[in-house]
Tab-separated table of C-alpha atoms and ligand atoms in Angstrom:
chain	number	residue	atom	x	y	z
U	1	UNK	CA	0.000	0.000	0.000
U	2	UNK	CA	1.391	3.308	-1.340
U	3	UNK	CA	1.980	6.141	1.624
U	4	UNK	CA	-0.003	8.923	1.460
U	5	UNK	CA	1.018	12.149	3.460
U	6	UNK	CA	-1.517	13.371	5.876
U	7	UNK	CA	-3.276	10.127	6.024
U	8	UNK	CA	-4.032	7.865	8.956
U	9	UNK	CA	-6.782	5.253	8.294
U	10	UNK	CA	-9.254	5.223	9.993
U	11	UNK	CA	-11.217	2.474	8.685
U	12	UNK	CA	-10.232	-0.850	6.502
U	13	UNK	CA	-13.019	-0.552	3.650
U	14	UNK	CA	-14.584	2.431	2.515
U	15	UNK	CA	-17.822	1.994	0.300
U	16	UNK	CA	-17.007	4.494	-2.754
U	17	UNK	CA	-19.345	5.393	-5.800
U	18	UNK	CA	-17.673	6.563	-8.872
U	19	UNK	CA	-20.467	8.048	-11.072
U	20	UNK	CA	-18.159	8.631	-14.443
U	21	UNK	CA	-15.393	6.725	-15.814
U	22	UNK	CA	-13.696	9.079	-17.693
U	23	UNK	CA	-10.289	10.771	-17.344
U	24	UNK	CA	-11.461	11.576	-13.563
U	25	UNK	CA	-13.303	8.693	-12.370
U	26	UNK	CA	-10.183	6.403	-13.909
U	27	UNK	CA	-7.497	8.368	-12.492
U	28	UNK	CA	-9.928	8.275	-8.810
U	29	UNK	CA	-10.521	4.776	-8.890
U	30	UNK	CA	-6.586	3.916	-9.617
U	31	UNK	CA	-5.962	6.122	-6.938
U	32	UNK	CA	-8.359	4.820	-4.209
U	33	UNK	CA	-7.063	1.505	-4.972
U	34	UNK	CA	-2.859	2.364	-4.585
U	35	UNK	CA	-3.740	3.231	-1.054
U	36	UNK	CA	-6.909	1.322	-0.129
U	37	UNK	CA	-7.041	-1.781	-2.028
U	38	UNK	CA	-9.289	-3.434	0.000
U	39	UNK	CA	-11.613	-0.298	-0.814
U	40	UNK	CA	-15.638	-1.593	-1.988
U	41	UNK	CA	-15.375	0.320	-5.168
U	42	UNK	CA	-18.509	1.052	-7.585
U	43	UNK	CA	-18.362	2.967	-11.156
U	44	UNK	CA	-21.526	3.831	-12.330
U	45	UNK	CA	-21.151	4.639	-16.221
U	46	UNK	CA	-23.795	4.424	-19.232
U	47	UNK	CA	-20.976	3.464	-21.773
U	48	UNK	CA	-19.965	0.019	-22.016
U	49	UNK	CA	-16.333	1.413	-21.757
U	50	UNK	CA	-14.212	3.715	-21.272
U	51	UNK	CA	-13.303	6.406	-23.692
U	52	UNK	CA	-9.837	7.679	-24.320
U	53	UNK	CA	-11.102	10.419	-26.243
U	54	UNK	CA	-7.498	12.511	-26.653
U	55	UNK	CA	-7.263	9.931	-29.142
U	56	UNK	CA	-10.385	9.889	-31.273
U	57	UNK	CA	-9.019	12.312	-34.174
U	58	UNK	CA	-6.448	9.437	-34.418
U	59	UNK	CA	-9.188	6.594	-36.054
U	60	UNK	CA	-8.719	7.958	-39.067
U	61	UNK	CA	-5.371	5.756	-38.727
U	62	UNK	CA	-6.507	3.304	-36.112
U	63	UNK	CA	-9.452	1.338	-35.232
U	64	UNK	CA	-12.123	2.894	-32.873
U	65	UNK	CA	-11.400	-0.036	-30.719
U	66	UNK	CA	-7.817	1.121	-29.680
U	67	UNK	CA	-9.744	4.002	-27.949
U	68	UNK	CA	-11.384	1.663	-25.858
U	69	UNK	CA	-10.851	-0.002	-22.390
U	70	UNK	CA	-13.861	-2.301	-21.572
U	71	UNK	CA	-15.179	-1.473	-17.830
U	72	UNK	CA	-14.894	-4.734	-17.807
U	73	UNK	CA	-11.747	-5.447	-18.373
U	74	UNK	CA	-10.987	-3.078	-15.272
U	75	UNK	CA	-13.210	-4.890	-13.243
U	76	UNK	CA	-11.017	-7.839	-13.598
U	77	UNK	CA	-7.942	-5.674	-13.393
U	78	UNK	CA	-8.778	-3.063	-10.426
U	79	UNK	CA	-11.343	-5.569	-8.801
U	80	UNK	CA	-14.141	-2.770	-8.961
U	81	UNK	CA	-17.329	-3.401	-10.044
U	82	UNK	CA	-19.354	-1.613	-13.203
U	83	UNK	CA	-23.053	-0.621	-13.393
U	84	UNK	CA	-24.246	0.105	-16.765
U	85	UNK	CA	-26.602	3.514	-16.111
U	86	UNK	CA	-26.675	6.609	-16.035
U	87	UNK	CA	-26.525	8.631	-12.708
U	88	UNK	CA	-29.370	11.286	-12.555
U	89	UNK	CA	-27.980	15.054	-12.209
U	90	UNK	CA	-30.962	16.886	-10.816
U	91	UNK	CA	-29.033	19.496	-8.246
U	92	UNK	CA	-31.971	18.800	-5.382
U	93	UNK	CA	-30.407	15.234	-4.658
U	94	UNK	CA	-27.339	15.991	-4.136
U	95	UNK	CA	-28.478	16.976	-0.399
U	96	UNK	CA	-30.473	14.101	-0.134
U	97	UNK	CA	-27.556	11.500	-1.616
U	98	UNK	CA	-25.358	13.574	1.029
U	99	UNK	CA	-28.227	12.634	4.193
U	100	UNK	CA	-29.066	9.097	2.893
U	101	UNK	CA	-25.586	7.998	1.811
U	102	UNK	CA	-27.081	6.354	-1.535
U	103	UNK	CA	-28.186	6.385	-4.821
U	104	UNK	CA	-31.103	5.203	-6.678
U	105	UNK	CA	-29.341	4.077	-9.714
U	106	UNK	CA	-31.729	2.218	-12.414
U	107	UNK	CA	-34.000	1.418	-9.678
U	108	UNK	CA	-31.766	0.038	-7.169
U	109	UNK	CA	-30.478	1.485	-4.168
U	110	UNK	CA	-26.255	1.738	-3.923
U	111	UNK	CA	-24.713	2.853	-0.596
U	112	UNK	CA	-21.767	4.595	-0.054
U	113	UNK	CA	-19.760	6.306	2.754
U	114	UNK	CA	-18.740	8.671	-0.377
U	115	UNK	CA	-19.804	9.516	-3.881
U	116	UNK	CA	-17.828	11.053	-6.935
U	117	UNK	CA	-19.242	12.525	-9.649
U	118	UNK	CA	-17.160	12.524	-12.325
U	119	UNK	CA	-19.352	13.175	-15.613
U	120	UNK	CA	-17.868	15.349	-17.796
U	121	UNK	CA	-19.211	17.582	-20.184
U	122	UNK	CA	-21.539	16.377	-22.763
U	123	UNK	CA	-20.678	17.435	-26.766
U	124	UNK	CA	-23.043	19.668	-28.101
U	125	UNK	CA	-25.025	18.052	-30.287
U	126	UNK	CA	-25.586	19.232	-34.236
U	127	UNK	CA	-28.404	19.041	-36.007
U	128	UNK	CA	-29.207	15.240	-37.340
U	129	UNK	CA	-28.222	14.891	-41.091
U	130	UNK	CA	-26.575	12.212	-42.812
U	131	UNK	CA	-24.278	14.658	-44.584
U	132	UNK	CA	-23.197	16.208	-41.028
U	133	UNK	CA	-21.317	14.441	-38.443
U	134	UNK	CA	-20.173	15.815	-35.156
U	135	UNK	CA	-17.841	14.245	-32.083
U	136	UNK	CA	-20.251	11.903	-30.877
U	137	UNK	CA	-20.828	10.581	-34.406
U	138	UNK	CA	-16.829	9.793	-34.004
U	139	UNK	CA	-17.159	7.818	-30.613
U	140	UNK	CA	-19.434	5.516	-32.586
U	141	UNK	CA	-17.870	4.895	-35.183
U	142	UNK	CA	-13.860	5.225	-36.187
U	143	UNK	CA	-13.430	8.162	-38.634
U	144	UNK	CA	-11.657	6.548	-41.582
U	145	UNK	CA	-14.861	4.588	-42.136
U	146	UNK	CA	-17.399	7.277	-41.548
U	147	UNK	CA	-15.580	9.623	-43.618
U	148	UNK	CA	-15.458	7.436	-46.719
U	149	UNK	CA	-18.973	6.107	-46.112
U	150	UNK	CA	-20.312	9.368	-46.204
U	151	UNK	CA	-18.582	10.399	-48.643
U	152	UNK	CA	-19.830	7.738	-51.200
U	153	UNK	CA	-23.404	8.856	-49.936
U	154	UNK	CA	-22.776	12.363	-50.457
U	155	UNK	CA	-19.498	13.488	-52.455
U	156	UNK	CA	-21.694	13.044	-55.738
U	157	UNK	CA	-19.008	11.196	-57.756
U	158	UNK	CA	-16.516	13.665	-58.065
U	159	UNK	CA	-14.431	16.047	-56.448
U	160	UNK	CA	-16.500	16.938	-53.261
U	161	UNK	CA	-15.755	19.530	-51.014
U	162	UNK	CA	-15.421	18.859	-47.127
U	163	UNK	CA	-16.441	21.473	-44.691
U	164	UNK	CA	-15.152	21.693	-41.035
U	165	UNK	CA	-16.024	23.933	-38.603
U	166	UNK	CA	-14.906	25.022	-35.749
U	167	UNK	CA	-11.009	25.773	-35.219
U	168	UNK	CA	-10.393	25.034	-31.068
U	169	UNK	CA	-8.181	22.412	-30.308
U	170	UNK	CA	-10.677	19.585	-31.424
U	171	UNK	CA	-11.306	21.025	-34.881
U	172	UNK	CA	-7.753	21.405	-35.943
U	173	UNK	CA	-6.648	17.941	-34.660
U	174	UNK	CA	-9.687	16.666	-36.765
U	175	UNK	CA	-8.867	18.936	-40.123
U	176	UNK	CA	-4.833	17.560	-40.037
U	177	UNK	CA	-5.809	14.302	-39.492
U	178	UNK	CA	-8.771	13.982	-42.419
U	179	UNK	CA	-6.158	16.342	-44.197
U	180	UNK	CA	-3.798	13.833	-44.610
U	181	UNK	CA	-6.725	10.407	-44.858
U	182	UNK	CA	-7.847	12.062	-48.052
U	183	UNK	CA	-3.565	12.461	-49.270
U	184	UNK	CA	-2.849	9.120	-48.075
U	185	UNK	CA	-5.997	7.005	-50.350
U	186	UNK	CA	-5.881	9.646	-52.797
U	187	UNK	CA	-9.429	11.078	-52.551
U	188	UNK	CA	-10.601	13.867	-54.363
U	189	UNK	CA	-12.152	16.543	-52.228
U	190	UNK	CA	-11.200	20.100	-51.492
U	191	UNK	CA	-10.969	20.656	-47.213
U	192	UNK	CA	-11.994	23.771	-45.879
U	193	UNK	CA	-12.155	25.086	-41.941
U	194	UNK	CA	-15.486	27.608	-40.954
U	195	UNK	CA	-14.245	29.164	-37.967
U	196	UNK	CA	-15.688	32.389	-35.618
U	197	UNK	CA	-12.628	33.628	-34.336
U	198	UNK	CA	-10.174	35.701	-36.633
U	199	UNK	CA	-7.733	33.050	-36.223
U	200	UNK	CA	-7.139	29.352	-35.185
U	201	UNK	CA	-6.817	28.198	-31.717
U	202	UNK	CA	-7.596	32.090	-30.546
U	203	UNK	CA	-7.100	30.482	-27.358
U	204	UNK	CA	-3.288	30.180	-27.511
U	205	UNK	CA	-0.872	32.569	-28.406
U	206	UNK	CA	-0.546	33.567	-31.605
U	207	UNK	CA	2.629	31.928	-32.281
U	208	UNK	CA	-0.104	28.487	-32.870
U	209	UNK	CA	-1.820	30.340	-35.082
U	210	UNK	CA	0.507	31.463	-37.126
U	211	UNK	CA	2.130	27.725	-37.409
U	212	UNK	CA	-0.955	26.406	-38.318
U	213	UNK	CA	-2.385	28.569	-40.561
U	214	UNK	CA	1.266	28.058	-42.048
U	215	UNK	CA	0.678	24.301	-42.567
U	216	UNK	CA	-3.033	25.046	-43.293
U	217	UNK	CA	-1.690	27.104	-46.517
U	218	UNK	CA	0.646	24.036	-47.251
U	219	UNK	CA	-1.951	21.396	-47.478
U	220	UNK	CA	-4.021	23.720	-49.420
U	221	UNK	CA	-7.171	23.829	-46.686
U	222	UNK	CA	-9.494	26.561	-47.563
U	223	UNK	CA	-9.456	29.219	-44.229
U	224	UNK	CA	-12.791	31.194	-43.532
U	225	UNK	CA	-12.037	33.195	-40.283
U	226	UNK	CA	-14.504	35.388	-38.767
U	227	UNK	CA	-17.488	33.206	-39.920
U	228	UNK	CA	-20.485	31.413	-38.349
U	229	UNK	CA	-21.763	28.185	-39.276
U	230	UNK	CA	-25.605	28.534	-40.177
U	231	UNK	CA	-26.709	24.577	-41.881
U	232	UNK	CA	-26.086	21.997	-44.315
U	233	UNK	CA	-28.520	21.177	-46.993
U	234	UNK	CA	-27.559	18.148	-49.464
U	235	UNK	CA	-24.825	20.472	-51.365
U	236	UNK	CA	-24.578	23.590	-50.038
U	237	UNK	CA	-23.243	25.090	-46.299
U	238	UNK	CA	-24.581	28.165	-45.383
U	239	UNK	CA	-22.698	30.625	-43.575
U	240	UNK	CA	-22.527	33.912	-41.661
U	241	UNK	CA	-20.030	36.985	-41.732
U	242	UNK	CA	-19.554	37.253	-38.062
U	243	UNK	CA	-18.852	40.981	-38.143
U	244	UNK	CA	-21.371	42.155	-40.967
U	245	UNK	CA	-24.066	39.679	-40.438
U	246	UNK	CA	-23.969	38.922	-44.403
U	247	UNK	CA	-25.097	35.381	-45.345
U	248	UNK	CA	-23.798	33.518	-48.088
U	249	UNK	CA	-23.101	29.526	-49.068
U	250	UNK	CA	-21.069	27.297	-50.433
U	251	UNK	CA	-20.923	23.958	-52.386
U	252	UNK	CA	-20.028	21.174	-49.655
U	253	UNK	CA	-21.220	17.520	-49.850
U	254	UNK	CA	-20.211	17.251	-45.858
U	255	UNK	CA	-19.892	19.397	-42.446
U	256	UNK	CA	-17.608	18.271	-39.737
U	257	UNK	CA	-19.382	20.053	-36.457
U	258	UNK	CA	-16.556	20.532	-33.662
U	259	UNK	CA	-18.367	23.535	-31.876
U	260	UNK	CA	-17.044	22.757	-28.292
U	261	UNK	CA	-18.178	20.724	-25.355
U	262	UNK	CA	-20.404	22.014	-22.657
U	263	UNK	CA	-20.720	20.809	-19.339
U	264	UNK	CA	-24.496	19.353	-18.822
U	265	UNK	CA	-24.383	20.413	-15.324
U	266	UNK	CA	-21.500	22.054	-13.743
U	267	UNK	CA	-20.921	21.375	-9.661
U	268	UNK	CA	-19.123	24.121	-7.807
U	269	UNK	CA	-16.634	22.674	-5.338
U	270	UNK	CA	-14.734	23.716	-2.759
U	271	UNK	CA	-10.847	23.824	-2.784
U	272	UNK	CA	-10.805	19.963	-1.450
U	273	UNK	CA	-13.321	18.978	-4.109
U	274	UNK	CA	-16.646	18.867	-1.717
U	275	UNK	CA	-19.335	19.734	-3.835
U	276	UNK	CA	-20.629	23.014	-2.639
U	277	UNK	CA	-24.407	23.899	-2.339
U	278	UNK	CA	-25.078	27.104	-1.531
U	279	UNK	CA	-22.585	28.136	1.208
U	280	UNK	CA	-22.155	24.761	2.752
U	281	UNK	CA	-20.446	21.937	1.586
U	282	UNK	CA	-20.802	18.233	1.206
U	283	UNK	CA	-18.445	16.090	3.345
U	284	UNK	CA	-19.539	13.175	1.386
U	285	UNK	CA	-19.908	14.315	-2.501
U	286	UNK	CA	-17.055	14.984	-3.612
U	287	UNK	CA	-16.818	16.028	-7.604
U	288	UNK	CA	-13.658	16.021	-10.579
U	289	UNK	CA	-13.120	16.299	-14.299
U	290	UNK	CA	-14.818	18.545	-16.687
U	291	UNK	CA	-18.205	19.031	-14.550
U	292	UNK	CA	-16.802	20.424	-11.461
U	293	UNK	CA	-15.313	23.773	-10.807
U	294	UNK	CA	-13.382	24.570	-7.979
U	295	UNK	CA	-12.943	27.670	-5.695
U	296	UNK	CA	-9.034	27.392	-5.593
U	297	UNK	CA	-6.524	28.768	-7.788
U	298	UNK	CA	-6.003	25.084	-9.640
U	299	UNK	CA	-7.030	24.922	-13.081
U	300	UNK	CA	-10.314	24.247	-14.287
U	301	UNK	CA	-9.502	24.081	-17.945
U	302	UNK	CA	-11.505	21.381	-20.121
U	303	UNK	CA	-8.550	19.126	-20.761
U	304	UNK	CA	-7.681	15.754	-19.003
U	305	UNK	CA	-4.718	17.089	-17.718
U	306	UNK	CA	-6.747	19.036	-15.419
U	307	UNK	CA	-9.476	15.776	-15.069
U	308	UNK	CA	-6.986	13.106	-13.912
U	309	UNK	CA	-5.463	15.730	-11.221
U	310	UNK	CA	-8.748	16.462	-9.964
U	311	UNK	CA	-9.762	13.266	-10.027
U	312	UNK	CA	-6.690	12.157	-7.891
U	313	UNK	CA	-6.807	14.862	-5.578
U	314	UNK	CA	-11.110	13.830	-4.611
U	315	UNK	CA	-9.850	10.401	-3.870
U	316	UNK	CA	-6.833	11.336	-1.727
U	317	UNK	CA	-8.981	14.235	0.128
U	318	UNK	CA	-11.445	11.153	0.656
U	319	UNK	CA	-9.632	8.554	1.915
U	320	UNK	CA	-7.861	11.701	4.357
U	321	UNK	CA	-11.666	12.806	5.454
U	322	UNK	CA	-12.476	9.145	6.288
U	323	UNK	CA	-9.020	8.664	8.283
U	324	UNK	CA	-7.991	9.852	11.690
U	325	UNK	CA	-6.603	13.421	11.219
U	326	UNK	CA	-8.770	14.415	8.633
U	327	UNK	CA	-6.661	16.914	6.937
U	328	UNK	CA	-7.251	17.712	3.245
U	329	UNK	CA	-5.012	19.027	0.668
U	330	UNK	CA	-6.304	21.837	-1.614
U	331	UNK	CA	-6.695	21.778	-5.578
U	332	UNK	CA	-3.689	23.712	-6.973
U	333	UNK	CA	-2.931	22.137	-10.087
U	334	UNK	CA	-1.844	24.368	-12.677
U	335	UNK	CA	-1.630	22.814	-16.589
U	336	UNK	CA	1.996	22.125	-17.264
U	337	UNK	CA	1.669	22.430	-21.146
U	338	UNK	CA	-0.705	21.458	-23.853
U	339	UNK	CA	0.337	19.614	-27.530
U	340	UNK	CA	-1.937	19.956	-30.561
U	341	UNK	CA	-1.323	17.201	-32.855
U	342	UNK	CA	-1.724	18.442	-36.769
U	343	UNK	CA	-1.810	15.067	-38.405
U	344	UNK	CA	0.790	11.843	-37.802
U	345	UNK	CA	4.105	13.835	-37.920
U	346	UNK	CA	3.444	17.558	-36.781
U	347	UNK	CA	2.422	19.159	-33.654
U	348	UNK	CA	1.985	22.689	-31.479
U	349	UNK	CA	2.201	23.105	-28.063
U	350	UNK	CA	3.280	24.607	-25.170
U	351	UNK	CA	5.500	23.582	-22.240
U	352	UNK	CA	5.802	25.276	-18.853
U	353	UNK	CA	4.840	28.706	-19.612
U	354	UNK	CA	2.178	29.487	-22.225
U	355	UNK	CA	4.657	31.418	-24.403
U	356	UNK	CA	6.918	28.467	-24.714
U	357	UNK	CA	5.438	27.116	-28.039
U	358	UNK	CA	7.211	23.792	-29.138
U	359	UNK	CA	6.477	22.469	-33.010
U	360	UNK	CA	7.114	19.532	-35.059
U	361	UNK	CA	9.084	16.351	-33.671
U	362	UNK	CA	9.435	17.875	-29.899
U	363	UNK	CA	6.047	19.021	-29.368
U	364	UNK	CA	4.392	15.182	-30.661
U	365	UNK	CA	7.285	13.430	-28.089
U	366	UNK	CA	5.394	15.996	-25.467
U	367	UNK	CA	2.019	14.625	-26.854
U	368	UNK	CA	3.515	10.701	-26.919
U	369	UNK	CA	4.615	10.783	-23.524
U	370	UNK	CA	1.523	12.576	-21.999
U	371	UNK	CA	-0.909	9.884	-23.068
U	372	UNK	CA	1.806	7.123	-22.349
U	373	UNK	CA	2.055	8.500	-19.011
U	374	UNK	CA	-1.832	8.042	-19.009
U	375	UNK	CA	-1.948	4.418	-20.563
U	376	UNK	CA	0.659	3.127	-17.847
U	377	UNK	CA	-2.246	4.782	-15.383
U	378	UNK	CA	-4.577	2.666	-17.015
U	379	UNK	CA	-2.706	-0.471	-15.871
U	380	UNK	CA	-2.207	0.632	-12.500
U	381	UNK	CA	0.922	2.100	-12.752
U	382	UNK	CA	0.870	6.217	-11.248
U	383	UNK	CA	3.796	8.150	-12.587
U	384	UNK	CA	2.035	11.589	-12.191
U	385	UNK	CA	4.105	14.012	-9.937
U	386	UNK	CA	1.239	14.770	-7.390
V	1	FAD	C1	-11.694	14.943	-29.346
V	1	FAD	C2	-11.101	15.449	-28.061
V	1	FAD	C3	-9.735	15.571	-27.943
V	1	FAD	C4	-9.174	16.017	-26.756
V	1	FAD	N1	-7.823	16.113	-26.666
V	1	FAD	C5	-7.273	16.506	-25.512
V	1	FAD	C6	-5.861	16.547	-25.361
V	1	FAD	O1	-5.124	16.281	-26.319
V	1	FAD	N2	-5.339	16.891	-24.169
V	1	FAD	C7	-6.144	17.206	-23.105
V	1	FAD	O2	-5.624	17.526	-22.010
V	1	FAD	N3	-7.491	17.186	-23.206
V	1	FAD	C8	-8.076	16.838	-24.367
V	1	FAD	N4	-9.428	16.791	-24.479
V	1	FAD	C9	-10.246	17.121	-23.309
V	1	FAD	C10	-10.356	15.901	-22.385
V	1	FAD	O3	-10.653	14.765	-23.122
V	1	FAD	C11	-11.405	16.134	-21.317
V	1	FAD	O4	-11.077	17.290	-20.600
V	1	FAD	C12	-11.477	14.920	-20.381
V	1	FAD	O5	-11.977	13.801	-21.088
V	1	FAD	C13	-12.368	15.206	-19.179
V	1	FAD	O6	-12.399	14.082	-18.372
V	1	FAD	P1	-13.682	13.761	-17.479
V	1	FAD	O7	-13.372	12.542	-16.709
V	1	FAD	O8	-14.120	14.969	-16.744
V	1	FAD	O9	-14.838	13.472	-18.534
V	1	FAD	P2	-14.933	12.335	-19.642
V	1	FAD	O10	-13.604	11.805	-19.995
V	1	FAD	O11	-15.782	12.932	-20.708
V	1	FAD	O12	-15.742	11.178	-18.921
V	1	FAD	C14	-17.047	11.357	-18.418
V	1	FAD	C15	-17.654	9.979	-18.233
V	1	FAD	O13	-18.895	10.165	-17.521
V	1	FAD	C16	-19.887	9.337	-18.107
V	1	FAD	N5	-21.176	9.965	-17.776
V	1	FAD	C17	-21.760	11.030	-18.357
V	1	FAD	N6	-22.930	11.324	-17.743
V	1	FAD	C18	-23.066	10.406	-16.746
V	1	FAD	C19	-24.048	10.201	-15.744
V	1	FAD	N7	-25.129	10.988	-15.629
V	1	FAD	N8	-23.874	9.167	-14.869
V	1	FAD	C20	-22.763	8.365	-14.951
V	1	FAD	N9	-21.791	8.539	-15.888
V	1	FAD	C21	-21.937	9.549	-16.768
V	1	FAD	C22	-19.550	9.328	-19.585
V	1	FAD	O14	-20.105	8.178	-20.224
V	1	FAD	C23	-18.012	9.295	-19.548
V	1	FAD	O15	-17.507	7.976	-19.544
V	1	FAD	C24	-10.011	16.365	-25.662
V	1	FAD	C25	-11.399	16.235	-25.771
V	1	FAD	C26	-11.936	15.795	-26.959
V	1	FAD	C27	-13.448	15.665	-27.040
């Protein structure tokens, strides 16, 4: 059993409820187990597995599959158990999960001594169309196969033209990656990125921008900055001058939606991750990952990064609240860097201060070592600095 500072046990087996097993509830649950193993662990999760979605621009070289870790292969690995539903978010039980000490989960009652919610943020969801496909068309199905599929049903036999918008972090790994599908099989059809800022990744520095525009210009991808997506009909995309309000279209067989994620309910926790309501906490509830946001100067970015630290630091601050001194540690995480990956060879990023940008060969090392460092967590093995 793995020493934790601060932390006297108190007792041998804590009842825990993971509701989420994403970045959070993972890095939790490995966590818990390290220095409780005997802990009586439940995750609660609708999906039948669990998603490494940092990865899901990358099935347009690898199978879907390779994204996925079957809860229940890390029921036999962790010794956890998995329920298959989905936990219900309504903010009025959190007080009564916090005085009852269970959930009504599909019907049945779970008890716990605490609870995590870990449920990230949900993608928002396009309109339906067969001709436009948005993230969680791509954890269905890989992307090489959707892509060519759809573009049989709508690229009209001839050089079609591929719309994508939205250019965040999501968007431009996307655009690289389907950049380079159509080189690589030699398919006809013109790429272009729709995006409402005035530049790529406005969230960066513009240093990204700059380098990706530059590669962008290199792999011929149409750029329309400063420009709202408005719908797809069967040929045409219809767009929006952001600054004049002037509509016009465009011939494009297929849109690519990557308009950002949005947390379906967001909990407000304190520094220790105690879910706050009103003024007073929750001993008990504890929350992590994209859903919770915490008053502490730690960083509440959208990224797993900032998921798997959370989610560490709830199940550390919960096995200390159930020990003897009862001592929590506060959330004060800051993100250490963050890679963009612009196809299979090329990648932006930054590293240690925001205006460090790193490109090319050193920047996808960064990327391959962050989610290596996060696979070897996925077997059990932690070798996050805490
Ligand atoms: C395409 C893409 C690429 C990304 N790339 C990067 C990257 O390169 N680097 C980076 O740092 N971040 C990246 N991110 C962001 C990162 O993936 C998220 O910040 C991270 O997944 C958040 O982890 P989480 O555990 O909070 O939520 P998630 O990983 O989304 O997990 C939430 C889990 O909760 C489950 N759930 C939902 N509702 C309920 C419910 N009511 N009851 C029970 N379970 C529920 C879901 O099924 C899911 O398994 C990327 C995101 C996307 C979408």
């Amino acid at each position: 059993m793995a020493f934790l500072p601060f932390y006297i046990p108190g007792r041998k087996r804590l009842r825990i409820v993971i509701a989420g097993g994403g970045y959070a509830g993972i890095a939790a649950l490995t966590t818990f187990l390290r220095h409780m193993p005997e802990a009586d662990i439940t995750l609660v999760d609708p999906r039948p597995w669990h998603l490494k979605v940092t990865h899901l621009h990358e099935t347009f070289r690898y199978p879907l599959d390779d994204c996925k870790v079957p809860f229940s292969e890390l029921e036999r690995r962790f010794g956890c158990r998995h329920l298959s539903a989905r936990l219900p978010l309504e903010e009025e039980a959190l007080l009564q999960w916090q005085r009852d000490k269970s959930v009504v989960v599909d019907g049945g009652t779970l008890e716990f001594d605490y609870l995590l919610i870990a449920v990230g943020a949900a993608v928002v969801r396009a309109e339906r169309a067969e001709n436009i496909l948005d993230l969680n068309d791509f954890m269905d199905a890989g992307g090489a196969g959707l892509l060519r599929e759809r573009l049989d049903m709508h690229g009209h036999n001839g050089s079609a033209c591929i719309s994508v918008a939205g250019g965040g972090a999501t968007g431009i790994q996307f655009l690289f990656e389907i950049a380079h599908f159509l080189r690589r099989h030699g398919l006809d059809a013109r790429l272009r990125l729709i995006h409402e800022g005035k530049r790529v990744l406005d969230g960066f520095t513009p240093h990204f921008s700059t380098y990706v525009q530059a590669r962008m210009t290199e792999l011929d991808i149409d750029f329309h900055p400063d420009t709202r997506y408005r719908g797809q009909d069967a040929k045409r995309i219809f767009l929006e001058e952001c600054k004049t309000g002037r509509r016009f279209d465009l011939p494009s067989a297929l849109s690519l939606l990557f308009l950002g994620i949005k947390p379906e309910r967001l909990f407000p926790a304190n520094a220790f991750g105690q879910i706050m309501v009103g003024d007073r906490h929750l001993p008990n509830v504890f929350t992590a990952g994209d859903c919770s946001i915490h008053r502490s100067p730690g960083s509440d970015t959208l990224t797993a990064q900032s998921a798997v630290r959370k989610g560490k630091l709830a199940a550390r601050n919960i096995l200390r609240h159930s020990g003897v001194l009862g001592w929590l540690e506060p959330y004060l995480h800051r993100d250490l860097g963050y890679v963009v990956s612009l196809g299979p060879t090329d990648a932006v990023g930054w590293l240690a201060l925001k205006d460090n940008v790193v490109s090319g060969m050193p920047a996808l090392v960064i990327k391959e070592m962050v989610e290596a460092q996060y696979d070897l967590l996925l077997t059990g093995v932690d070798t996050y600095i805490p």
